[in-house]
Coordinates of C-alpha atoms in Angstrom, one line a residue:
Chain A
X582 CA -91.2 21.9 28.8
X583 CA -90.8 18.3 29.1
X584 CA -89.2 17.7 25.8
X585 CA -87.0 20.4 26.4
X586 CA -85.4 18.9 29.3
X587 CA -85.6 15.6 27.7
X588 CA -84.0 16.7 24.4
X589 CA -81.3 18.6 26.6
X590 CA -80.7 14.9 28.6
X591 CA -80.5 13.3 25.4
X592 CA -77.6 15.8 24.1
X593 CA -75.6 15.4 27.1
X594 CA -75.7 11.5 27.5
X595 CA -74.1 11.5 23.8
X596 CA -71.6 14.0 25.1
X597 CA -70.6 11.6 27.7
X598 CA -70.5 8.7 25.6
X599 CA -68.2 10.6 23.6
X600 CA -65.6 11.6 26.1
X601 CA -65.8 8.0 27.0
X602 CA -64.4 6.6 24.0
X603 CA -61.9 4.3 24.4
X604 CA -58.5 6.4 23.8
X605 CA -56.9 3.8 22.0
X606 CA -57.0 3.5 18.6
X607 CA -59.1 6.3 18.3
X608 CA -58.2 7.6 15.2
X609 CA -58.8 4.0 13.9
X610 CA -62.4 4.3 14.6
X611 CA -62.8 6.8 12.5
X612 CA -61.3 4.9 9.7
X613 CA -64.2 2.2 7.9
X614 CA -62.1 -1.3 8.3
X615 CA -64.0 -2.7 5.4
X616 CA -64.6 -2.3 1.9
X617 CA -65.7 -3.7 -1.2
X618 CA -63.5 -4.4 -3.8
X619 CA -64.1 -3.1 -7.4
X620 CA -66.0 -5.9 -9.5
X621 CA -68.9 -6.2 -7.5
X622 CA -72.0 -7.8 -9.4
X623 CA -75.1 -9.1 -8.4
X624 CA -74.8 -11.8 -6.3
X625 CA -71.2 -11.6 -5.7
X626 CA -68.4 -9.2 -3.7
X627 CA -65.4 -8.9 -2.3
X628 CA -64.5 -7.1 0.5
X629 CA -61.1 -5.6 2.1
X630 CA -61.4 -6.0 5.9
X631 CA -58.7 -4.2 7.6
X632 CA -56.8 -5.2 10.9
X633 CA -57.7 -8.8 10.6
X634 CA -56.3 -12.2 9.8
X635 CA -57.0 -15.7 9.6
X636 CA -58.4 -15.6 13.7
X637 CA -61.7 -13.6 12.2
X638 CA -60.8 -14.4 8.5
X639 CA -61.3 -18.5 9.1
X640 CA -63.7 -18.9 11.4
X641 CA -66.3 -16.1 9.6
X642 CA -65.4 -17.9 5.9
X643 CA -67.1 -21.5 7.6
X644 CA -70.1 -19.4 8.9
X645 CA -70.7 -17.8 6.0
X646 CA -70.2 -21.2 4.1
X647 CA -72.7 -22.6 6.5
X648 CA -75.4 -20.4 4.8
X649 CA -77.4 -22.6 2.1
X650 CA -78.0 -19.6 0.1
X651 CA -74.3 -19.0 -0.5
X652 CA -72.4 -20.7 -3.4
X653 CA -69.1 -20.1 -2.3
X654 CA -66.6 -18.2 0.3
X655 CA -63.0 -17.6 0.3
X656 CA -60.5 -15.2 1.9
X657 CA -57.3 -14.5 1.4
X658 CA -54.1 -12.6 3.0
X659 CA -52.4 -10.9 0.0
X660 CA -50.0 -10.4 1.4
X661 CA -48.3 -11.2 5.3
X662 CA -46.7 -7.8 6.0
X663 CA -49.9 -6.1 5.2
X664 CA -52.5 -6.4 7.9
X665 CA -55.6 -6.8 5.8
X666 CA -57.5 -9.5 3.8
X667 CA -60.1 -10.2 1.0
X668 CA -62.8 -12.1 1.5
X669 CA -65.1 -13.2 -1.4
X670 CA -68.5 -14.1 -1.6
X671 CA -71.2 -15.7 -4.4
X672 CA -74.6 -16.1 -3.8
X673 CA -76.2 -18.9 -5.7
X674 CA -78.0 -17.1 -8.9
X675 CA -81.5 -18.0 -7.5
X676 CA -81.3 -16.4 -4.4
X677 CA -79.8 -13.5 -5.7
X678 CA -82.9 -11.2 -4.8
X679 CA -83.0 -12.2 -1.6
X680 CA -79.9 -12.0 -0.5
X681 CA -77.0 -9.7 -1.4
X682 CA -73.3 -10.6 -0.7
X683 CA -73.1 -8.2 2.3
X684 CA -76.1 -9.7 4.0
X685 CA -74.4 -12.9 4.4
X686 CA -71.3 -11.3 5.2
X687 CA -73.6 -9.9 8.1
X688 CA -75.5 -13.1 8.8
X689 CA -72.1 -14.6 9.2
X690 CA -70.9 -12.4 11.9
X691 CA -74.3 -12.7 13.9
X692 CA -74.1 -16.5 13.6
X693 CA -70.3 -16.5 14.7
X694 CA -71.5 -14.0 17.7
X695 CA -74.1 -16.7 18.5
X696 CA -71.8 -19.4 18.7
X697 CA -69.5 -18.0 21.2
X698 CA -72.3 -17.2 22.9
X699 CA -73.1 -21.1 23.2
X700 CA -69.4 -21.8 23.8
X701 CA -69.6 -19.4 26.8
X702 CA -72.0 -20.8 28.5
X703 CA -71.2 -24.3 28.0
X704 CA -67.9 -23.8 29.1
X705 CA -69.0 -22.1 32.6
X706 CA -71.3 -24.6 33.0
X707 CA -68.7 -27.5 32.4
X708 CA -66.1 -25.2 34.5
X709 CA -68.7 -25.5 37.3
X710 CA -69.4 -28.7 37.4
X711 CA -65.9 -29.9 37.1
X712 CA -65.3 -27.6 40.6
X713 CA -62.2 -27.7 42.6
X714 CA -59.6 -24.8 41.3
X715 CA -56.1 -25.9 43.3
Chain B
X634 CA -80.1 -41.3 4.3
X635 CA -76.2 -42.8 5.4
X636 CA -76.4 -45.4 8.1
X637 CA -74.9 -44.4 11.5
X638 CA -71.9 -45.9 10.7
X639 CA -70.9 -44.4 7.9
X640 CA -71.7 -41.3 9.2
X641 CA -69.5 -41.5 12.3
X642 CA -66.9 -42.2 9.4
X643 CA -67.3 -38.7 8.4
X644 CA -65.7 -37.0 11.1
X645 CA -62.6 -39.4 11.1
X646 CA -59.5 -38.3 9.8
X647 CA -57.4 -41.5 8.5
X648 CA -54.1 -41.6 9.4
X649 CA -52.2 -44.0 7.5
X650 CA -48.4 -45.2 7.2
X651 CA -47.8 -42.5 4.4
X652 CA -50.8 -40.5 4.0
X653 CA -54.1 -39.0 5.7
X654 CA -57.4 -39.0 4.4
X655 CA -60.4 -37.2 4.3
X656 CA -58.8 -34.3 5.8
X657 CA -61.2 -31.4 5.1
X658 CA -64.6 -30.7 6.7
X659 CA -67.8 -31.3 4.7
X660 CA -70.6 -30.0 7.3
X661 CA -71.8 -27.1 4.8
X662 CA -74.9 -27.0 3.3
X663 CA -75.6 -29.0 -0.7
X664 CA -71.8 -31.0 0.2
X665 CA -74.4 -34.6 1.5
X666 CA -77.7 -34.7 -1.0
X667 CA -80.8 -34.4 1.3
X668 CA -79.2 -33.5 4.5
X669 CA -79.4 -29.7 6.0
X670 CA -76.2 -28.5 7.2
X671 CA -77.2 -24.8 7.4
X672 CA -76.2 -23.0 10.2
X673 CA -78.5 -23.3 13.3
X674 CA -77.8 -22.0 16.9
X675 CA -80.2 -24.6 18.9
X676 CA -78.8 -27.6 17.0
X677 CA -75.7 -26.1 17.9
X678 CA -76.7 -26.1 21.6
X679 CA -77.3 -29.2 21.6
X680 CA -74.5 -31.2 19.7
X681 CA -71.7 -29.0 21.6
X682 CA -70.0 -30.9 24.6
X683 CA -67.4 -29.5 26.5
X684 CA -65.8 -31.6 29.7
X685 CA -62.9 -30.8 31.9
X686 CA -60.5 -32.5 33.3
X687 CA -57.8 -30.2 35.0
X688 CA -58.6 -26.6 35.7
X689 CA -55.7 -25.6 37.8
X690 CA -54.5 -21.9 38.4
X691 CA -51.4 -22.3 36.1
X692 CA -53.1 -25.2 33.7
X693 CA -56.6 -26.0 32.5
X694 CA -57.6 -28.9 30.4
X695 CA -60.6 -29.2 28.3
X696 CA -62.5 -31.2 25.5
X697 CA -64.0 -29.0 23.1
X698 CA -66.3 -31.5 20.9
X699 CA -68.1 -30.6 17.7
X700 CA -66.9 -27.3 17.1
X701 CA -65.3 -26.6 13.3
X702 CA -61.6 -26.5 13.2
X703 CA -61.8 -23.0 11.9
X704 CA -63.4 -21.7 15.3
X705 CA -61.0 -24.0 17.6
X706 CA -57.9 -22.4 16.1
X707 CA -59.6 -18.9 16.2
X708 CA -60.1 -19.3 20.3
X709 CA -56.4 -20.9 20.2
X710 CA -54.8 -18.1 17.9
X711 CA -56.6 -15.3 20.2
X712 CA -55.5 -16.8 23.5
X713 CA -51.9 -16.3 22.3
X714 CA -52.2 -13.4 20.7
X715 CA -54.9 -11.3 21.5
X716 CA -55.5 -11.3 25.1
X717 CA -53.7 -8.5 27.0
X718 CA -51.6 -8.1 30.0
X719 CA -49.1 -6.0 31.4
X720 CA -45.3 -6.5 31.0
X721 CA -42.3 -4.3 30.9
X722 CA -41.8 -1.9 27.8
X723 CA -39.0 0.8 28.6
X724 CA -36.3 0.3 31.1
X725 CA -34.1 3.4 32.4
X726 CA -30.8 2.5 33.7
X727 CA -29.8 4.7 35.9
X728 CA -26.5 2.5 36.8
X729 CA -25.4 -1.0 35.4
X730 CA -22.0 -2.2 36.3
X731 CA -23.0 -6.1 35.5
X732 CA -21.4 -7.7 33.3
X733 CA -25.0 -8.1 31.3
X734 CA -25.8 -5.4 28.9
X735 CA -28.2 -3.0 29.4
X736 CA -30.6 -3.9 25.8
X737 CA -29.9 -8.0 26.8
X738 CA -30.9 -7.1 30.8
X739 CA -33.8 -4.9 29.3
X740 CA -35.5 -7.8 27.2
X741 CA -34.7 -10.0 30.1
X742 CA -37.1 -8.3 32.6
X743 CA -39.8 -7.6 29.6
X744 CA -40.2 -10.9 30.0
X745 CA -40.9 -11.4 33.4
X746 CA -45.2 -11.8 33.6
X747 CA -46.0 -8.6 36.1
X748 CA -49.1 -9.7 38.1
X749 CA -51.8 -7.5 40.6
X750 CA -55.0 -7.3 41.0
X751 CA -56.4 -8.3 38.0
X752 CA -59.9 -6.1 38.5
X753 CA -57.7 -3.2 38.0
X754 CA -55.3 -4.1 35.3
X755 CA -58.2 -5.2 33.2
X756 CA -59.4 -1.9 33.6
X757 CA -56.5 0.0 33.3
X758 CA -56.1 2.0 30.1
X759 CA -53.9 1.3 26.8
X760 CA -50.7 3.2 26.3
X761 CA -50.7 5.3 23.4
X762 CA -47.4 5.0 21.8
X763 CA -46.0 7.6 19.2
X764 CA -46.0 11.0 19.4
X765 CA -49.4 13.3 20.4
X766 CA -50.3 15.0 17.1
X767 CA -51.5 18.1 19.1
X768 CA -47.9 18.9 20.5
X769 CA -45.8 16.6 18.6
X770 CA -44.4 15.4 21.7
X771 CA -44.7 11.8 22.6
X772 CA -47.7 10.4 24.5
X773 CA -46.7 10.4 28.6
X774 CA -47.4 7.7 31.0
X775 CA -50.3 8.2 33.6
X776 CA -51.0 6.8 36.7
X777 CA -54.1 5.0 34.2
X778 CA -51.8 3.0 31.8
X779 CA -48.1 2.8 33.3
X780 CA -46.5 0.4 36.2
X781 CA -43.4 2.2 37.5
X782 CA -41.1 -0.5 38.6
X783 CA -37.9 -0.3 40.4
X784 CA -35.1 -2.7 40.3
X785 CA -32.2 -1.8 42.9
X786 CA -28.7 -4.4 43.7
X787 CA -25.6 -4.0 45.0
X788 CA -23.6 -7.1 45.5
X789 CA -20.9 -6.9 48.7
X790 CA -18.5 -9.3 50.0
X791 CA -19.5 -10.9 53.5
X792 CA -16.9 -9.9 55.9
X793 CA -14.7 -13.0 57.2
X794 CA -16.0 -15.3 54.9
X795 CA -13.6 -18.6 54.8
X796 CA -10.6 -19.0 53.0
X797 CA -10.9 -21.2 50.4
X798 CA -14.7 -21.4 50.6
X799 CA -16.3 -21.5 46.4
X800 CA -19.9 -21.4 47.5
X801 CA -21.2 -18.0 46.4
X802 CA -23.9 -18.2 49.1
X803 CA -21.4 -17.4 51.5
X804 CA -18.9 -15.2 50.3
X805 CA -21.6 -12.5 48.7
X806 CA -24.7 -10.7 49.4
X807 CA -26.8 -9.8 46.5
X808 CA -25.1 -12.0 44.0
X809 CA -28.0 -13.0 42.8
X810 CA -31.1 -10.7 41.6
X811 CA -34.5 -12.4 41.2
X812 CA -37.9 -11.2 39.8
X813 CA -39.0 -10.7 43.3
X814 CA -36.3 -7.5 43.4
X815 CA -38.5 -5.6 41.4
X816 CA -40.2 -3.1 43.5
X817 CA -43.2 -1.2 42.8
X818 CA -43.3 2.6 43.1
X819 CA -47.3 3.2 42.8
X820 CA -46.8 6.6 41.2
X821 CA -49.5 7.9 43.7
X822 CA -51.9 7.3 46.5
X823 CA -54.7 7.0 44.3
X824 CA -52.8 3.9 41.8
X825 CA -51.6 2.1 45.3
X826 CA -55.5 2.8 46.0
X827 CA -56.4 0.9 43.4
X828 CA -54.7 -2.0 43.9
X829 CA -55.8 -2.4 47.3
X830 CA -53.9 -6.1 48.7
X831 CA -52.7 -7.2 45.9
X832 CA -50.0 -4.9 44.4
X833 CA -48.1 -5.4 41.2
X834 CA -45.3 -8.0 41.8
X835 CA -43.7 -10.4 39.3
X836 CA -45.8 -13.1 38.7
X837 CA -42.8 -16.1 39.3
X838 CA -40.5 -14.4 41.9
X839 CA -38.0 -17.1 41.2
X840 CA -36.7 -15.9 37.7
X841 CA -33.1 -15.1 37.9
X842 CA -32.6 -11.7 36.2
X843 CA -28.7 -11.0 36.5
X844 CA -25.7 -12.4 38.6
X845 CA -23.8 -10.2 40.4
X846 CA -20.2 -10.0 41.6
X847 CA -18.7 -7.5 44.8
X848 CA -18.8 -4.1 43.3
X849 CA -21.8 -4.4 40.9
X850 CA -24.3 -2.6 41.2
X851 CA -27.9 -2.3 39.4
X852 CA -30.1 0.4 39.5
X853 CA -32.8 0.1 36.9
X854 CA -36.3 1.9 36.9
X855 CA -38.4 0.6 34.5
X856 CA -42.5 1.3 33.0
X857 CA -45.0 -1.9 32.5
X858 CA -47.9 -1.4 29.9
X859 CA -50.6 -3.3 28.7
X860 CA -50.3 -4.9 25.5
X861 CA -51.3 -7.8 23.6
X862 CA -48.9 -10.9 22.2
X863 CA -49.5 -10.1 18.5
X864 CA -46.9 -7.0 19.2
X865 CA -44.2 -8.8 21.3
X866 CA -44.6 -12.7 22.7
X867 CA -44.0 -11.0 26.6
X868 CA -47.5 -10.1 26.7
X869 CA -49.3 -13.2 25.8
X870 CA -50.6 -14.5 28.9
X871 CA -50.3 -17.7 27.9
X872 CA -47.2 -20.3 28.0
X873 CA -48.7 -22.4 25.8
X874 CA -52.6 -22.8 24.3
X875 CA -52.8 -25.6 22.0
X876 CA -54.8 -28.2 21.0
X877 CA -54.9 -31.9 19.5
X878 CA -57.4 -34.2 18.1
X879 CA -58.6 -37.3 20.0
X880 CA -57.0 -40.3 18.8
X881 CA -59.1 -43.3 17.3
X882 CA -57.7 -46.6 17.3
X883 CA -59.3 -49.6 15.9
X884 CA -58.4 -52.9 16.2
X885 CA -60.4 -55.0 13.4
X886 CA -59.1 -58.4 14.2
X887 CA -58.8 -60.5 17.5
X888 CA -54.9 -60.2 18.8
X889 CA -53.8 -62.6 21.6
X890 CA -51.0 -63.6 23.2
X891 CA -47.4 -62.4 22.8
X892 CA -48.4 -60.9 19.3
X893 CA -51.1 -58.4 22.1
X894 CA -47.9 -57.5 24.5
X895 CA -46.4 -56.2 21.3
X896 CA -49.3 -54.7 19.9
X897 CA -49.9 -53.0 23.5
X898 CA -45.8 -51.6 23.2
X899 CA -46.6 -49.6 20.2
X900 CA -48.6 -47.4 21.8
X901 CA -48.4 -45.1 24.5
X902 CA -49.0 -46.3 28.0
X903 CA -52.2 -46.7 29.3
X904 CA -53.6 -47.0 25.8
X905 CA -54.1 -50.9 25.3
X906 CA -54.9 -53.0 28.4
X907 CA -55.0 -57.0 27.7
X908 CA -58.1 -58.4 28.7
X909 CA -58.3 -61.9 29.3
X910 CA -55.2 -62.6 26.6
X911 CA -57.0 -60.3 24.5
X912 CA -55.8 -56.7 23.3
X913 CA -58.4 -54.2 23.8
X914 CA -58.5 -50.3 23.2
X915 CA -59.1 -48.6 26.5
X916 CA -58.0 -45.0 26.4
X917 CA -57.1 -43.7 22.9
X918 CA -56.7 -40.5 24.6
X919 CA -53.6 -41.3 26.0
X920 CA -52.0 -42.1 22.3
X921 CA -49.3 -39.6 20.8
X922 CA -50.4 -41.0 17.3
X923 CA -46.7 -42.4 16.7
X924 CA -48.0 -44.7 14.2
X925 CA -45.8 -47.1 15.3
X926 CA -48.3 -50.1 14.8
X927 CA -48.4 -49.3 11.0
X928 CA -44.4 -50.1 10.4
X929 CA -45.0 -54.1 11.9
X930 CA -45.9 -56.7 9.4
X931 CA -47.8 -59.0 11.7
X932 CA -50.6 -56.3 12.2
X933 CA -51.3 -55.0 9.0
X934 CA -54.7 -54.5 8.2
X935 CA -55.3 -55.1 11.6
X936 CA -54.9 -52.4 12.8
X937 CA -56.8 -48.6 12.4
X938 CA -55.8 -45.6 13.4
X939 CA -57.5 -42.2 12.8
X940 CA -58.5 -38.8 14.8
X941 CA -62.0 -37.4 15.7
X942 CA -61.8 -34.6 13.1
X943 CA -64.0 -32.4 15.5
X944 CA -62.8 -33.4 19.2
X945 CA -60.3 -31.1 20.4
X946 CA -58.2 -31.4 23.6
X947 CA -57.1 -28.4 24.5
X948 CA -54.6 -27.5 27.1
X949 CA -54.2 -23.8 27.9
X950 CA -51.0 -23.0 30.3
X951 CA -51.4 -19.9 31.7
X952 CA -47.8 -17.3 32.6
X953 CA -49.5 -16.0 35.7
X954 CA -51.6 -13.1 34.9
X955 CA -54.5 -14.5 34.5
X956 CA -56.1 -17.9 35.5
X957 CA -55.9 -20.1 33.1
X958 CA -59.5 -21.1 32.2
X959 CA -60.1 -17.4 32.1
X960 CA -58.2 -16.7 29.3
X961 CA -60.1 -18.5 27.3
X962 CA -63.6 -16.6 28.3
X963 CA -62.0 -14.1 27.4
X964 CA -60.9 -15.4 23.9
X965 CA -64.6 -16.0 23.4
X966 CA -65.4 -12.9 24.3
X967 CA -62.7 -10.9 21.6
X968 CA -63.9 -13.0 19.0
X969 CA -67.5 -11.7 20.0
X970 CA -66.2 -8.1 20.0
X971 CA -64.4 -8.8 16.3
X972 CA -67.9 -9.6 15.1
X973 CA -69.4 -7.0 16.9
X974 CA -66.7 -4.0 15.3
X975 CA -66.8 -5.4 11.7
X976 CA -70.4 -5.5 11.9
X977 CA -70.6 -2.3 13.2
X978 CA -68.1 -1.1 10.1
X979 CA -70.1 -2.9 7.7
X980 CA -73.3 -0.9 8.3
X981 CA -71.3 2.6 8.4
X982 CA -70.1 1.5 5.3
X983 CA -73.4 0.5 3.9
X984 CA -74.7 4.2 5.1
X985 CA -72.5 5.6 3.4
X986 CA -72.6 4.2 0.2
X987 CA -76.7 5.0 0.5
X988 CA -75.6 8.3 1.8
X989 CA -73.3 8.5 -1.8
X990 CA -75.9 7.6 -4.1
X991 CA -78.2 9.9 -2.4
X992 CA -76.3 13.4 -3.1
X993 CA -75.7 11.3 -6.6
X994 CA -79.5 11.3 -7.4
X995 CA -80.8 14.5 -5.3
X996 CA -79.2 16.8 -7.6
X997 CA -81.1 15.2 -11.0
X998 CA -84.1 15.6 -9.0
X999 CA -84.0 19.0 -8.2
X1000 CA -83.4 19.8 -11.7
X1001 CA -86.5 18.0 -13.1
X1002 CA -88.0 20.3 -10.3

């Protein structure tokens, strides 16, 4: 009896989180914004990551260049009146095993999520002390 | 290991009379033998300083230090582009008898920032441009994502005004039409409910929209929607989010006398004081970086200058919308939500892929069943 009422509240909270879906874009959602490119090998990819440009595409490439385990990292905007860009990444052969091209791709976006998390608070706190708003 | 000085060299960029050096960063991991530049949030912590030294309404101005220029220009790109607010998109002219056109007079009040209580236009809704694939008509405004704004002048003649008089002040009513002449029309109760005491209004009520002369009339009722500066510069909320680096100036030689008054006039004010005869560098910040110095003779070699490769000074203006050391939290915050939707893609693509070889495998399996 339990479960049952549990598995029905479980069914309707996805309902609602469904009609709440932001309306814009919605189709976009749908859509994977990334992929990797043909040519893919061990310890090297390149991936196409859609609706982004060199706001995401810089600041993820020194992350990801920040990680010891990865040999190099590049992107690149084919082309300016398409809204997409490659980014590529080597792993150094020995680490190969342990870490595969997506997982510092991954790593990198944590690691960028962390830092604005620092940035966030260290700008409140400096906002606070500073005081007076005229 | 390098010796402290040397190491403060590293995050100097050289600027010379023709040339800069040591331009790029090197903070990534195997670039200095035996030092570990891997990524590490708590270090991070630690070494990042940020100070203020304005934070008005309409202006804030920060130091940002040791932060990567990658990350700096990501926060300034985003402020200008990315961060939304409302402006006016389509304007329907029901009369214009000005001698401005109606697509010139349109862009002109697209521009204007439209301002309200900011609780609510933060979480009003996007609207969907195009037409609705369902019924092939395009998308309609709601109460949720459209500002109905209504712009209404008639310039007269005042009666008995002087002969001879040239001021227009006194021989016209309505000659002008400001910003502030944009009326709202909540579309119901429940949007003029939401709003509350502060209704949407033009940010700067002081922008002159058209001039009028006795006879003309404009009668314009026009829709503001939340968008984002990468579509059309009216909705960044920003006038202007830049940064620069911090100056370094280093004087490597003793310079007294007249030869210091002259040093002291290359630079910008306030940047060398003399000391007891003696030029001294008191606030590089100050400096423009004219590089003035480097064209004189006398002080050659003397003379140093360079920028903090990783101190930046920003200076975010804000339109009006929003204040302007909240625009960039909110910056932060976007590039937190990128992360956040590419790592979410990257897993769904990752499922699928397993998803892929799965059905690619499961039938060979069933038919060694």
């Amino acid at each position: 009896m339990a479960d049952s009422a549990n598995a029905r509240q479980d069914v309707d909270m996805v309902d609602s989180h469904q009609e709440r879906k932001p309306q814009i874009n919605c189709q976009k959602y749908e859509e994977i914004l990334i992929k990797v490119l043909p040519g893919e090998g061990p310890g090297c990819a390149s991936f196409e990551i859609k609706d982004e440009d060199h706001t995401l595409g810089n600041a993820l490439r020194y992350m990801i260049m920040k990680n010891p385990m990865v040999e190099l990292c590049g992107y690149s905007i084919p082309h300016p009146s398409e809204n997409h860009l490659n980014m590529r990444i080597q792993i150094y052969p020995e680490y190969e095993n342990e870490c595969r091209p997506v997982d510092a791709l991954m790593k990198g976006l944590d690691d960028l999520y962390d830092l604005c998390e620092v940035v966030q608070e260290k700008f409140t706190e400096a906002r606070d002390k500073f005081g007076n708003k005229m | 290991m390098p010796s402290a000085k040397s190491s403060n060299r590293r995050n100097i960029v050289g600027v010379n009379a023709e040339t800069v050096t040591n331009v790029t960063s090197n903070d990534f991991p195997g670039h200095w033998p035996g030092e570990d530049h891997s990524w590490n949030v708590s270090k991070f912590r630690e070494t990042l300083r940020i100070q203020f030294f304005r934070n008005d309404r309409f202006h804030a101005e920060f130091d940002i230090v040791h932060v990567d220029a990658s990350i700096a220009n990501a926060f300034r790109r985003i402020m200008m582009a990315e961060v939304h607010s409302f402006a006016i998109e389509q304007c329907y002219f029901l009369n214009n008898t000005s001698v401005i056109q109606d697509e010139v007079l349109a862009h002109r009040l697209g521009l204007v920032p439209i301002v309200g209580n900011h609780r609510t236009m933060r979480n009003m809704k996007w609207h969907r441009r195009g037409n609705d694939p369902k019924t092939g008509q395009p998308y309609q405004p709601t109460v949720y994502d459209t500002l109905i704004l209504h712009l209404q002048a008639t310039c007269e003649r005042i009666p008995n005004a002087p002969k001879g008089e040239t001021d227009p002040d006194k021989l016209y009513r309505n000659h002008t039409v400001y910003a502030r002449d944009l009326e709202w029309r909540p579309a119901n109760e429940a949007q003029k409910e939401m709003f509350g005491s502060e209704p949407v209004r033009a940010g700067n009520p002081d922008i002159v929209i058209a001039k009028l002369r006795p006879g003309q009339e404009l009668i314009v009722t026009s829709h503001a929607v939340k968008g984002l500066g990468k579509d059309h510069a009216k909705f960044s909320p920003v006038a202007t989010a830049m940064y620069r680096l911090l100056p370094q100036i280093t004087i490597k030689e003793t310079i007294t006398g007249k030869a210091a008054e002259r040093l002291q006039k290359c630079f910008s004010k306030g940047v060398i004081e003399i000391v007891d005869g003696e030029a001294k560098v008191v606030n590089p910040r100050n400096d423009m970086v004219s590089r003035e110095v480097l064209r004189h003779e006398e002080f050659k070699g003397k003379v140093e200058l360079g920028r903090v490769r990783d101190h930046f000074i920003f200076s975010v203006e804000s339109a009006g919308q929003w204040d302007s050391d909240e625009i960039f939290l909110e910056a932060v915050g976007i590039l937190q939500a990128k992360c956040e939707r590419l790592k979410r893609h990257t897993q769904r693509m990752l499922q699928l892929e397993a998803e892929k070889a799965d059905r690619e495998t499961k039938p060979e399996a069933m038919e060694e069943d």
